[in-house]
XYZ file of C-alpha atoms in Angstrom:
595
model
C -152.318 -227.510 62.939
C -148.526 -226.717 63.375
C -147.813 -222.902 64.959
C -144.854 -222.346 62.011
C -144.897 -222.614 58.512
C -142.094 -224.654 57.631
C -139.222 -223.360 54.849
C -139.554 -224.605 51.308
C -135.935 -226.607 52.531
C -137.758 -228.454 55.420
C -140.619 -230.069 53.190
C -139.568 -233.536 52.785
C -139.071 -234.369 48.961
C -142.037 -236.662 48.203
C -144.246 -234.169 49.087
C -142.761 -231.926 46.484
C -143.300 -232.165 42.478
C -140.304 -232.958 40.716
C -139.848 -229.596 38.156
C -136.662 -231.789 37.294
C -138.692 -233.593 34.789
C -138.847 -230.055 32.929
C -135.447 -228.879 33.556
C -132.954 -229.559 36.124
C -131.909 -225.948 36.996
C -132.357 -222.481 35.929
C -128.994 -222.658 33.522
C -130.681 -225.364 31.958
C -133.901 -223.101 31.216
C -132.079 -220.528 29.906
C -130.353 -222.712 27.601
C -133.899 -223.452 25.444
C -134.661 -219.274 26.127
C -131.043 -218.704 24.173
C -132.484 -221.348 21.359
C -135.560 -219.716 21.155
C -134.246 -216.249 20.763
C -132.048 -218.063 17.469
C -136.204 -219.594 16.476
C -137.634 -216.138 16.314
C -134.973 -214.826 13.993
C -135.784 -217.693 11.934
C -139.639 -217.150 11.968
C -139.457 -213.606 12.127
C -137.161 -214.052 8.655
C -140.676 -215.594 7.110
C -142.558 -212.245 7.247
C -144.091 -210.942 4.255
C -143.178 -214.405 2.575
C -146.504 -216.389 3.768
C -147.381 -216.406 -0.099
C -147.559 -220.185 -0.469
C -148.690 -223.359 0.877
C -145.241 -224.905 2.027
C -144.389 -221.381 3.417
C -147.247 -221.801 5.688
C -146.755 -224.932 6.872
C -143.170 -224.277 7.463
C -144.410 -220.999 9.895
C -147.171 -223.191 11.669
C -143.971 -226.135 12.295
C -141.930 -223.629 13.151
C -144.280 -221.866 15.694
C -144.851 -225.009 17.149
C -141.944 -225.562 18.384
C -140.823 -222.005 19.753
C -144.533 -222.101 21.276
C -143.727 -225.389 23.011
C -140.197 -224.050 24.101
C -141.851 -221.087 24.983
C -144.562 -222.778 27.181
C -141.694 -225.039 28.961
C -139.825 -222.103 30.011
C -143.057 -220.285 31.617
C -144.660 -223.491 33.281
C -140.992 -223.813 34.971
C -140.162 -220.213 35.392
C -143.994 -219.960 37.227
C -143.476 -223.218 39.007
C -140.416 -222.297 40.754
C -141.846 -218.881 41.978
C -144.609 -220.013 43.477
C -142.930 -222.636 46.100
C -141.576 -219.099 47.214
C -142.199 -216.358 45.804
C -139.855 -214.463 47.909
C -137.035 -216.611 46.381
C -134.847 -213.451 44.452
C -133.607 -216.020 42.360
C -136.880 -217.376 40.727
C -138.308 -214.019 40.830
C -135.327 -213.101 38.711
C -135.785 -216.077 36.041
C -139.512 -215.695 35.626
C -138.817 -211.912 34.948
C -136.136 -213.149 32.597
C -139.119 -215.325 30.830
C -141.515 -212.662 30.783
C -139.245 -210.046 28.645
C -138.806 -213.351 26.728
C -142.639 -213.896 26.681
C -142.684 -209.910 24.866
C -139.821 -210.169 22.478
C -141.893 -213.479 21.222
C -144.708 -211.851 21.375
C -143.199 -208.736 19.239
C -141.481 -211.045 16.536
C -144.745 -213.322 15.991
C -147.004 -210.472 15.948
C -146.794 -210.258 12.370
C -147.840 -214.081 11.688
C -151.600 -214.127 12.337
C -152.272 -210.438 10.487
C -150.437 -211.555 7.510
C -152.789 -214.895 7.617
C -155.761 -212.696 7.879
C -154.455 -210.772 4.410
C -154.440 -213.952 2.210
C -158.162 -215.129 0.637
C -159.756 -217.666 3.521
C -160.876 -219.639 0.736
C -157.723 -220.633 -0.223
C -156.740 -220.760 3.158
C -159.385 -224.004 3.477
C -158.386 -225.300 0.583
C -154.964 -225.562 2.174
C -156.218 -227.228 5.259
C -157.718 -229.817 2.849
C -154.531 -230.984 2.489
C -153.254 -234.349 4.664
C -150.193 -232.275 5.945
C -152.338 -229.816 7.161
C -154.470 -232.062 9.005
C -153.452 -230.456 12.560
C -154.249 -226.777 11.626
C -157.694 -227.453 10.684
C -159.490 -226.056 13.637
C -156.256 -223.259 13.815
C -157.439 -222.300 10.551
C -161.255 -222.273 11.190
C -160.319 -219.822 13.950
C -158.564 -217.700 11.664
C -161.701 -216.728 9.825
C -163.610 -216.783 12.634
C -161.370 -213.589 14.333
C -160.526 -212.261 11.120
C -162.612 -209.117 12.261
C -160.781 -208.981 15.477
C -157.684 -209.817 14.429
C -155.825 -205.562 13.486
C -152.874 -204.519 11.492
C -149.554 -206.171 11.289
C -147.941 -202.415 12.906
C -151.095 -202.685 15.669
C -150.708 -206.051 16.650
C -147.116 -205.445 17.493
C -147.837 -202.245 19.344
C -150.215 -204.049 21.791
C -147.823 -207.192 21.898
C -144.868 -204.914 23.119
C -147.771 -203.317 26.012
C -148.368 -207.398 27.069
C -145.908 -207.307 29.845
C -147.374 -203.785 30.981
C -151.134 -205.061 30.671
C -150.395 -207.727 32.949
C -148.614 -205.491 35.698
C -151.847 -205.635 37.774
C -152.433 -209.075 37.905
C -148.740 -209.104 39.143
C -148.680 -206.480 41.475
C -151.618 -207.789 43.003
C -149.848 -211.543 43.225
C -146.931 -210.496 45.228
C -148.980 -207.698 47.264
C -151.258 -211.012 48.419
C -148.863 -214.093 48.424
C -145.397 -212.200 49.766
C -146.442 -208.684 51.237
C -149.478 -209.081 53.334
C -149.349 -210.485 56.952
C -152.076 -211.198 58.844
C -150.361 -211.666 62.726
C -150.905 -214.197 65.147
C -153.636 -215.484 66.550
C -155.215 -218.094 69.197
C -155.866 -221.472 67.649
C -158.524 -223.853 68.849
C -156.100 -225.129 71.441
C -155.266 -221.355 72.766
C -151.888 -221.799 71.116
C -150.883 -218.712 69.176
C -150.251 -219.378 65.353
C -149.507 -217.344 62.351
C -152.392 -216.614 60.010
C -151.614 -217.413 56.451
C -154.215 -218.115 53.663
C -153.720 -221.722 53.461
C -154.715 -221.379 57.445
C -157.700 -219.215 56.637
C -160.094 -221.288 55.722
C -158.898 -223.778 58.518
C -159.847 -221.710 61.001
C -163.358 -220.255 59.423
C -164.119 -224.581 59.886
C -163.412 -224.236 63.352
C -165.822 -225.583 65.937
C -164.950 -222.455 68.161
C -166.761 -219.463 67.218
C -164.192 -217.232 68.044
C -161.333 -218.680 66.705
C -163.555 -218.161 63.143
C -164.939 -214.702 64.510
C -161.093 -213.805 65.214
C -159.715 -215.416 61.902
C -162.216 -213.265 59.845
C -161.858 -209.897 61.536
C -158.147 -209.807 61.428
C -157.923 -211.101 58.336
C -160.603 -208.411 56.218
C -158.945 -205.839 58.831
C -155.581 -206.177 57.127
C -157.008 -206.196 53.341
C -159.043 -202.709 54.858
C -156.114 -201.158 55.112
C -154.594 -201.613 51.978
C -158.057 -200.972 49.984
C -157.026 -198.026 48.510
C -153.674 -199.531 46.560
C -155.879 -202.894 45.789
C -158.572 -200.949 44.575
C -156.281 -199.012 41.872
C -154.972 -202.086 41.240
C -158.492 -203.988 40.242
C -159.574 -200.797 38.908
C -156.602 -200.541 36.216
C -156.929 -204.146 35.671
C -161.160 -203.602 34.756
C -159.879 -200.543 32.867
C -157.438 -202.741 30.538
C -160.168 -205.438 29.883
C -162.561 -202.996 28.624
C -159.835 -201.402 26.577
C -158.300 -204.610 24.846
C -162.026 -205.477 24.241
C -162.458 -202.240 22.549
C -159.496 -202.177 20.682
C -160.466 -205.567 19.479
C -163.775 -204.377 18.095
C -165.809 -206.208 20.562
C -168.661 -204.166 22.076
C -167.992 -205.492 25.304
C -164.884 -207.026 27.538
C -167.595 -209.692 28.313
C -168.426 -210.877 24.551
C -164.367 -210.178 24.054
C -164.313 -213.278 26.845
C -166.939 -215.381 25.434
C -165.869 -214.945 22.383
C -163.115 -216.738 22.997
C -164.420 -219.653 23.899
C -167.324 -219.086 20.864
C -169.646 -219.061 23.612
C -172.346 -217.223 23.081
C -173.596 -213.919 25.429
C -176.338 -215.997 26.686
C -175.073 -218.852 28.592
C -173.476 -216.214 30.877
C -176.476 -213.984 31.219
C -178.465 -217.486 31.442
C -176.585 -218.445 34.247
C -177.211 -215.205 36.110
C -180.831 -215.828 35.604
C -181.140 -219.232 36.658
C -178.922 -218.564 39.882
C -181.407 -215.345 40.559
C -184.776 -217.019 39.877
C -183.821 -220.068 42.118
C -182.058 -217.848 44.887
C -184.861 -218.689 47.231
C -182.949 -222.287 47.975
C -179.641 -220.433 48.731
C -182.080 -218.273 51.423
C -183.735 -221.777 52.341
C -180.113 -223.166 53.165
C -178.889 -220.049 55.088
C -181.973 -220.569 57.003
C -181.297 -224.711 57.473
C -177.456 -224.042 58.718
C -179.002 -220.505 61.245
C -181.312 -223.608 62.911
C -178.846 -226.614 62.816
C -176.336 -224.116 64.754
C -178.239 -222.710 67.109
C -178.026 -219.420 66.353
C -179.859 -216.338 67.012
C -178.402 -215.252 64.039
C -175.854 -216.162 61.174
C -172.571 -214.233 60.360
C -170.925 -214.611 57.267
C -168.017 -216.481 59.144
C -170.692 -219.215 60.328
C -170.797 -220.480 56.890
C -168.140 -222.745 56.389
C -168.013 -224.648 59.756
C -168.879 -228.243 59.116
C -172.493 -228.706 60.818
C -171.702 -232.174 62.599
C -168.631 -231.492 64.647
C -168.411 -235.054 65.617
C -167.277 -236.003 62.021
C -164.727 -232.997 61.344
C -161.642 -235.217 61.294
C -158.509 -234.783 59.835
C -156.344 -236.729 56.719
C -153.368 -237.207 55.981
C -152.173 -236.692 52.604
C -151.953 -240.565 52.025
C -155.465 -240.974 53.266
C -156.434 -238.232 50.680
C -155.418 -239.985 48.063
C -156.539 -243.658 48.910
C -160.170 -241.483 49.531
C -160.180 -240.032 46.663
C -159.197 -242.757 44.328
C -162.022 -245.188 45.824
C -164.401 -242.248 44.733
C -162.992 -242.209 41.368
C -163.207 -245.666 40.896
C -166.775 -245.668 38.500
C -164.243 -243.616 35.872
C -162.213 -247.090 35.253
C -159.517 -248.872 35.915
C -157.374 -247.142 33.633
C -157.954 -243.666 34.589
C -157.067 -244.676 38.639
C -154.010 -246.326 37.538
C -153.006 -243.183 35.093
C -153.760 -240.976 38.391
C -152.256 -243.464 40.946
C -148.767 -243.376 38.396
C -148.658 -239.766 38.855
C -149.486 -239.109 42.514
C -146.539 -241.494 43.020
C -143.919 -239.456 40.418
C -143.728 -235.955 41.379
C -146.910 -234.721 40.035
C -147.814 -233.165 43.068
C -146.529 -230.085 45.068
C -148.463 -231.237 49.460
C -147.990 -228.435 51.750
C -147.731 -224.927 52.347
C -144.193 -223.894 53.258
C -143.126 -219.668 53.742
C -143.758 -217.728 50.471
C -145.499 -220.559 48.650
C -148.431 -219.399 46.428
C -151.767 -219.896 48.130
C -154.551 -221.787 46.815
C -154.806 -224.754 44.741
C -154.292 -224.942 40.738
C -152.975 -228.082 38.095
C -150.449 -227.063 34.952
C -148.802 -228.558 32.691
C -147.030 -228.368 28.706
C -146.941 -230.232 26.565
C -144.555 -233.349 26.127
C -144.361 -233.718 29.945
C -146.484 -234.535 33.130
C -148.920 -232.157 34.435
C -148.267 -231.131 38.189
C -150.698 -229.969 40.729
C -149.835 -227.409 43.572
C -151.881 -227.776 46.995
C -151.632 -226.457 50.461
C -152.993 -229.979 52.091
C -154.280 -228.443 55.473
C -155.796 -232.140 56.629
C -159.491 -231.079 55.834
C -162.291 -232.930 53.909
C -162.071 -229.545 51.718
C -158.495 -230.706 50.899
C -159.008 -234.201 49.953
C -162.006 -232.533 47.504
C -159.296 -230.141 46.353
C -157.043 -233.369 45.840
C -159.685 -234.747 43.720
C -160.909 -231.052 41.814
C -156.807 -230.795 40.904
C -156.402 -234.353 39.420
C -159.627 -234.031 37.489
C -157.274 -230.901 35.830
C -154.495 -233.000 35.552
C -156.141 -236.129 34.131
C -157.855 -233.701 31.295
C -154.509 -232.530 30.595
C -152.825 -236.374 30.645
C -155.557 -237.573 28.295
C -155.513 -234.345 25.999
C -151.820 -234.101 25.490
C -151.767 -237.681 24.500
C -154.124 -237.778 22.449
C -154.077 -234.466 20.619
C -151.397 -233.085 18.137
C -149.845 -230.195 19.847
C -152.548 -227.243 18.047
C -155.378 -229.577 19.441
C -154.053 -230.322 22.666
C -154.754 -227.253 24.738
C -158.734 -227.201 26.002
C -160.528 -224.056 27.166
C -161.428 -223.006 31.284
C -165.001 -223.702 29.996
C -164.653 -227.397 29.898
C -161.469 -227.722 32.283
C -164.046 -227.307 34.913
C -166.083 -229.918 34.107
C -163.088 -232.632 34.514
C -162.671 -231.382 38.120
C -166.078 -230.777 39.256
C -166.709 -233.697 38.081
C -164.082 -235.819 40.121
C -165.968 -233.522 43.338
C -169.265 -235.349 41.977
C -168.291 -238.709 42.397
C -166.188 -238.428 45.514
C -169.200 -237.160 47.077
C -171.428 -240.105 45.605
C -168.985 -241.988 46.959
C -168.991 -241.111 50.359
C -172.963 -240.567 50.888
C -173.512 -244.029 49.627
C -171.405 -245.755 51.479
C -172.202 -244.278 54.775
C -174.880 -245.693 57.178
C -174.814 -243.531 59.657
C -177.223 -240.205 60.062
C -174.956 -237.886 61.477
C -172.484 -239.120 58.791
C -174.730 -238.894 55.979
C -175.567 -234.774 57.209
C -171.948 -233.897 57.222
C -171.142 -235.084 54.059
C -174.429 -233.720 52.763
C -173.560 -230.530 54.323
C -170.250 -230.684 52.253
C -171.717 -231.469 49.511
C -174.402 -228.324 49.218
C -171.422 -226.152 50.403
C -170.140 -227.390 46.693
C -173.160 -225.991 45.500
C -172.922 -222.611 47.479
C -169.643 -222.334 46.480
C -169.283 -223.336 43.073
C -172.769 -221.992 41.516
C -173.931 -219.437 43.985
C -170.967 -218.026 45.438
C -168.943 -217.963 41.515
C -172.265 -216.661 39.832
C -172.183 -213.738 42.650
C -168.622 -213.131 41.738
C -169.594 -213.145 37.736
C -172.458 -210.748 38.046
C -170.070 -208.337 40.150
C -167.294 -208.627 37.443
C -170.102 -207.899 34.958
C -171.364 -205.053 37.082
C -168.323 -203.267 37.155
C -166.996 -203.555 33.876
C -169.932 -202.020 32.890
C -169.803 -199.225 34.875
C -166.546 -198.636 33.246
C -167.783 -199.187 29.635
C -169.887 -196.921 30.141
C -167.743 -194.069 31.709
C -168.688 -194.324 35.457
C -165.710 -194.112 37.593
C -165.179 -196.782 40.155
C -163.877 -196.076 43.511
C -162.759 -198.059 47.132
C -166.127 -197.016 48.229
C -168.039 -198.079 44.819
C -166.408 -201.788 44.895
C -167.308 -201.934 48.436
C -170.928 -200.857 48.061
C -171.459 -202.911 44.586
C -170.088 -206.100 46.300
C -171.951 -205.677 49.815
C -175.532 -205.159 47.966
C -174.530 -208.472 46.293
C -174.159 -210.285 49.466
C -177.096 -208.655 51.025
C -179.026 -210.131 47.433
C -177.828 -213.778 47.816
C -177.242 -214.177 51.561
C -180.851 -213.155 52.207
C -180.814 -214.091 56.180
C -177.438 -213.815 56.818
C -176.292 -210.878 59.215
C -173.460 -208.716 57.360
C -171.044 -206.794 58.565
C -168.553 -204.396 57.065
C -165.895 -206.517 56.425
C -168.102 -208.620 53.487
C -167.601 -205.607 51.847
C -164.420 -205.762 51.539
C -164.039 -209.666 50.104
C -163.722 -208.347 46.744
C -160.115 -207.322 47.518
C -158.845 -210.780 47.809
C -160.571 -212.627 44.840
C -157.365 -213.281 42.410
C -159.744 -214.803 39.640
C -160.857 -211.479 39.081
C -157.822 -210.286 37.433
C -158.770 -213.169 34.968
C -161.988 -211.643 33.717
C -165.055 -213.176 33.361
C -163.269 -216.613 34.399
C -165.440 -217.280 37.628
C -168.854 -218.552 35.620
C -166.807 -221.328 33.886
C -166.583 -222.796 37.886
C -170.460 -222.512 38.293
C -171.313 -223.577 34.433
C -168.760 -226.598 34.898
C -170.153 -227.854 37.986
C -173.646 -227.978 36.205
C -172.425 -229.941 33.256
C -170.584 -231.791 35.517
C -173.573 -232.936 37.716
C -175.467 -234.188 34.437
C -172.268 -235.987 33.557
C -171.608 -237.542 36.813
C -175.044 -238.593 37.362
C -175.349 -240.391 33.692
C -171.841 -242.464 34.491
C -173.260 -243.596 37.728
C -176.517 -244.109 36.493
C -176.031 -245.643 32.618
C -172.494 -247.019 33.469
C -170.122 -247.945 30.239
C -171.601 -246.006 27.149
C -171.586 -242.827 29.212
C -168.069 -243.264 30.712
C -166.553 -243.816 27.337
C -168.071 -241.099 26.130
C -166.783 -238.956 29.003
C -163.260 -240.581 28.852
C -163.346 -239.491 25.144
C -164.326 -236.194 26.125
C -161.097 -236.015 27.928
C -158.815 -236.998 25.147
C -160.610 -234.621 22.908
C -158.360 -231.359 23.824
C -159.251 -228.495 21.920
C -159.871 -229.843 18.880
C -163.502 -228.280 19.141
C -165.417 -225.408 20.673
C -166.779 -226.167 24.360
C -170.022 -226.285 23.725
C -169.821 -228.595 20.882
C -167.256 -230.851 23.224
C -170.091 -231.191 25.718
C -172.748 -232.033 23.537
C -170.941 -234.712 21.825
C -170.278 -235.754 25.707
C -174.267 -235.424 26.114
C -174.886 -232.265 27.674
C -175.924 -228.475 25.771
C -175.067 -226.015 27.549
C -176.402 -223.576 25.266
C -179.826 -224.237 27.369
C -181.002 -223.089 30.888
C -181.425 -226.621 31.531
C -178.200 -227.741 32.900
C -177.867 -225.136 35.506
C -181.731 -225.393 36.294
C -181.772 -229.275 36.558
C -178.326 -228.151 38.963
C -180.404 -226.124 41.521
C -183.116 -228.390 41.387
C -180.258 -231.096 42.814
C -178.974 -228.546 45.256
C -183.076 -228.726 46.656
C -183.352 -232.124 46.444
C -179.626 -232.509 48.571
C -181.478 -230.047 50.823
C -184.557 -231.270 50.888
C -182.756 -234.848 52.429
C -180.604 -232.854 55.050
C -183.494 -231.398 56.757
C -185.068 -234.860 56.980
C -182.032 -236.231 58.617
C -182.091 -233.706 61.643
């Protein structure tokens, strides 16, 4: 582990994506925004004229292409700010596209209400048509929201708030990624280094219990003492959910998320079940990891050390990638070469230099590569994170290939199948080809820390978000205190043997996926329908892989739920998640064997 971050300048260039392939400089960028201000004159100039066929399709062309502009200039804008979000400059431009992002907003707002005015039954009759072929599904969805979907004069009064309804989400980004510092502290080696959140989890690996102890303190003591601005800022951001829900004529901001997806109430509420009635394996493994360690007693910063320290090595980023495709290999030739291609052409964005947005994530628009930003910190977590990002990317690849533009873009529910599913086979991967004990318990280790993680830890995370929207639905103020006492009780529910401490309480305040609401269950539902996916291409071998592979190429041009059944799995059923936790056991089950 080096003791300095390195400037964005000192990162050598292959480890850096290439946003050249979307434009070569900000000029450039603004170039397409000055062309798309000229497009929404046009298509603003089609208002209250939608009162024919080839009107119609000229608006739906037309949108296209500003919405393809329009993504271009965001995925850029966004790109550039994160390698450094202290840069003035990108700051600047991506502030430049988000008044853009309004004024579009503003001018289109009119489109979809005046859709909603003409008779849906001659709106299918349109899509009937062969030049309408494309809009199919965007017409479906059309009389699907119609109820949801308000005035022309309303719809551009909340489309001119957008920028403002988004403030906490971006308050809360800089606050995290550019304000907050965490100090120095004593590495493994007793050298002092900076604390960052790409080092975080690093440390909370560590073999040295105080180095994790140290990491964990310092870092929950610096997100104590802002609690009172983050809580305002999580608050307002519940507070506009439930609002936008209401205005929407939803009776909740969590069937306003659902809906979206036309996923119905109960495969969240299912998933809360499942993860509830089953909770005695998540006790069973707290208990498994106390007696492997040899502790008197477990703190919540004991629970992401690897359990065989012999086998916690590091990678390089090359390494990574050779490990990871190897894993990948029962998804076909094809795919690996697709994915080798783009490792090798600027898809990918390695390590964590200063200001660079933390975490892990894969974008993309349309017409161009996808790209994938990491913070490789030479763990096995990172090579999974290698392979969870490129299962994001690959979707994308496949989907925008495949797909006409209106079809191309697929839902968060069945993104995270692609990439928990890439986890699934890595892991397969490993365990199989290992022959020796103390091998085979670290990687099964790692792989019911997946488990933890993805289903246990995410479905905690979506019953708190469901918790306290609630609370605020139904007029019961929420407080620095009340977030802290909802989200320790939590804890103290799933990590039944686990000693907690104050600071738990306080994880809440560092959780950006909760200023996406309701997005965390799509993590623990994917990883389900990824395990019965996974385990059918490695088990039944061609049929199910091209069936999977067509999955991929399939974009949006369907809800989720249908998507996955024509794949093979319904998650409209308990069963998925249940047949999941009964895996997580069985994983378990082995590990305690092995000691």
């Amino acid at each position: 582990m080096n003791s300095n971050i390195k400037n964005r300048d000192e990162i050598e260039d292959i480890y850096k994506w290439n946003t050249a392939n979307l434009y070569k400089d900000s000029e450039e960028a603004a170039k397409d925004m000055q062309f798309i201000r000229e497009l929404l004159e046009k298509f603003h100039g089609l208002s209250g004229k939608l009162s024919n066929k080839e009107t119609i399709l000229e608006a739906l062309l037309l949108q296209d292409t500003l919405d393809q502009l329009m993504e271009k200039c965001y995925t850029y804008a966004h790109m550039k700010l994160d390698e450094d979000n202290a840069n003035t400059a990108s700051l600047a431009l991506f502030d430049q596209v988000k008044s853009l992002f309004v004024t579009y907003s503003e001018m289109t707002s009119y489109f979809i209400p005046e859709l909603m005015k003409i008779d849906y039954t001659l709106l299918e009759e349109y899509s009937k048509a062969e030049d309408f072929q494309d809009y199919r599904h965007f017409i479906k969805e059309i009389g699907r929201n119609k109820e949801h979907i308000l005035s022309d004069p309303e719809e551009k009064i909340l489309s001119s708030f957008s920028e403002l309804t988004g403030a906490p989400k971006s308050i809360f980004q800089i606050l995290n990624n550019a304000d907050l510092k965490f100090g120095h502290l004593k590495n493994e080696n007793n050298e002092s280094v900076e604390l960052t959140h790409g080092r975080y989890h690093g440390m909370l690996q560590s073999q040295n219990r105080e180095v994790r102890k140290n990491a964990y303190n310092q870092l929950y003591g610096v997100y104590k003492s802002f609690r009172n601005t983050i809580a305002q800022t999580l608050i307002n951001s519940v507070k506009k959910d439930c609002l936008l829900a209401r205005l929407r004529k939803h009776n909740s901001a969590l069937e306003a998320s659902v809906f979206a997806d036309n996923v119905d109430l109960s495969v969240y509420n299912n998933l809360i079940n499942s993860v509830r009635k089953n909770i005695s394996l998540l006790h069973r493994y707290v208990e498994f990891r106390r007696q492997v360690m040899k502790l008197p007693e477990l703190q919540m910063y004991d629970l992401y050390v690897p359990l065989v320290s012999e086998l916690n090595k590091a990678y390089t980023y090359q390494e990574a990638a050779k490990l990871m495709l190897d894993g990948l290999a029962p998804l076909g030739e094809k795919y690996l070469q697709d994915l080798k291609g783009g490792l090798d052409n600027g898809w990918v964005d390695v390590y964590e230099n200063k200001g660079k947005t933390s975490g892990a994530y894969s974008t993309g628009t349309y017409g161009y590569h996808p790209y994938i930003l990491l913070n490789f910190n030479h763990t096995i977590n990172d090579v999974f994170t290698l392979a969870h990002e490129a299962g994001h990317a690959m979707h994308t690849f496949y989907s925008h290939n495949n797909q006409p533009y209106r079809n191309a873009s697929y839902t968060i529910f069945v993104a995270e199948v692609a990439s928990t599913l890439n986890e699934n086979l890595l892991i397969n991967h490993l365990l199989a080809k290992s022959t020796d004990n103390k091998e085979k318990l670290y990687l099964l280790n790692y792989n019911l820390e997946q488990f933890r993680t993805t289903v246990f830890r995410q479905t905690m995370f979506a019953e708190f978000e469901k918790i306290i929207h609630q609370k605020i639905e139904e007029g019961i103020s929420l407080t620095p205190d009340s977030l802290c006492e909802i989200y320790y009780e939590l804890n103290k529910f799933y990590y039944q043997g686990v000693q907690l401490d104050d600071e738990i309480s306080m994880e809440w305040s560092r959780i950006p996926h909760f200023y996406n609401a309701f997005y965390v269950y799509k993590y623990a539902t994917g990883f389900s329908a990824a395990v019965a996916l996974s385990n059918g291409i490695l088990k039944e071998g061609q049929e199910k892989l091209e069936k999977y592979l067509a999955f991929l190429s399939s974009g949006g041009k369907d809800y989720p739920i249908e998507l996955l059944k024509y794949a093979g799995v319904d998650m409209g059923t308990p069963q998925p998640v249940d047949d999941c936790l009964k895996s997580f056991g069985e994983s378990l089950d082995l590990a305690t064997k092995l000691l």
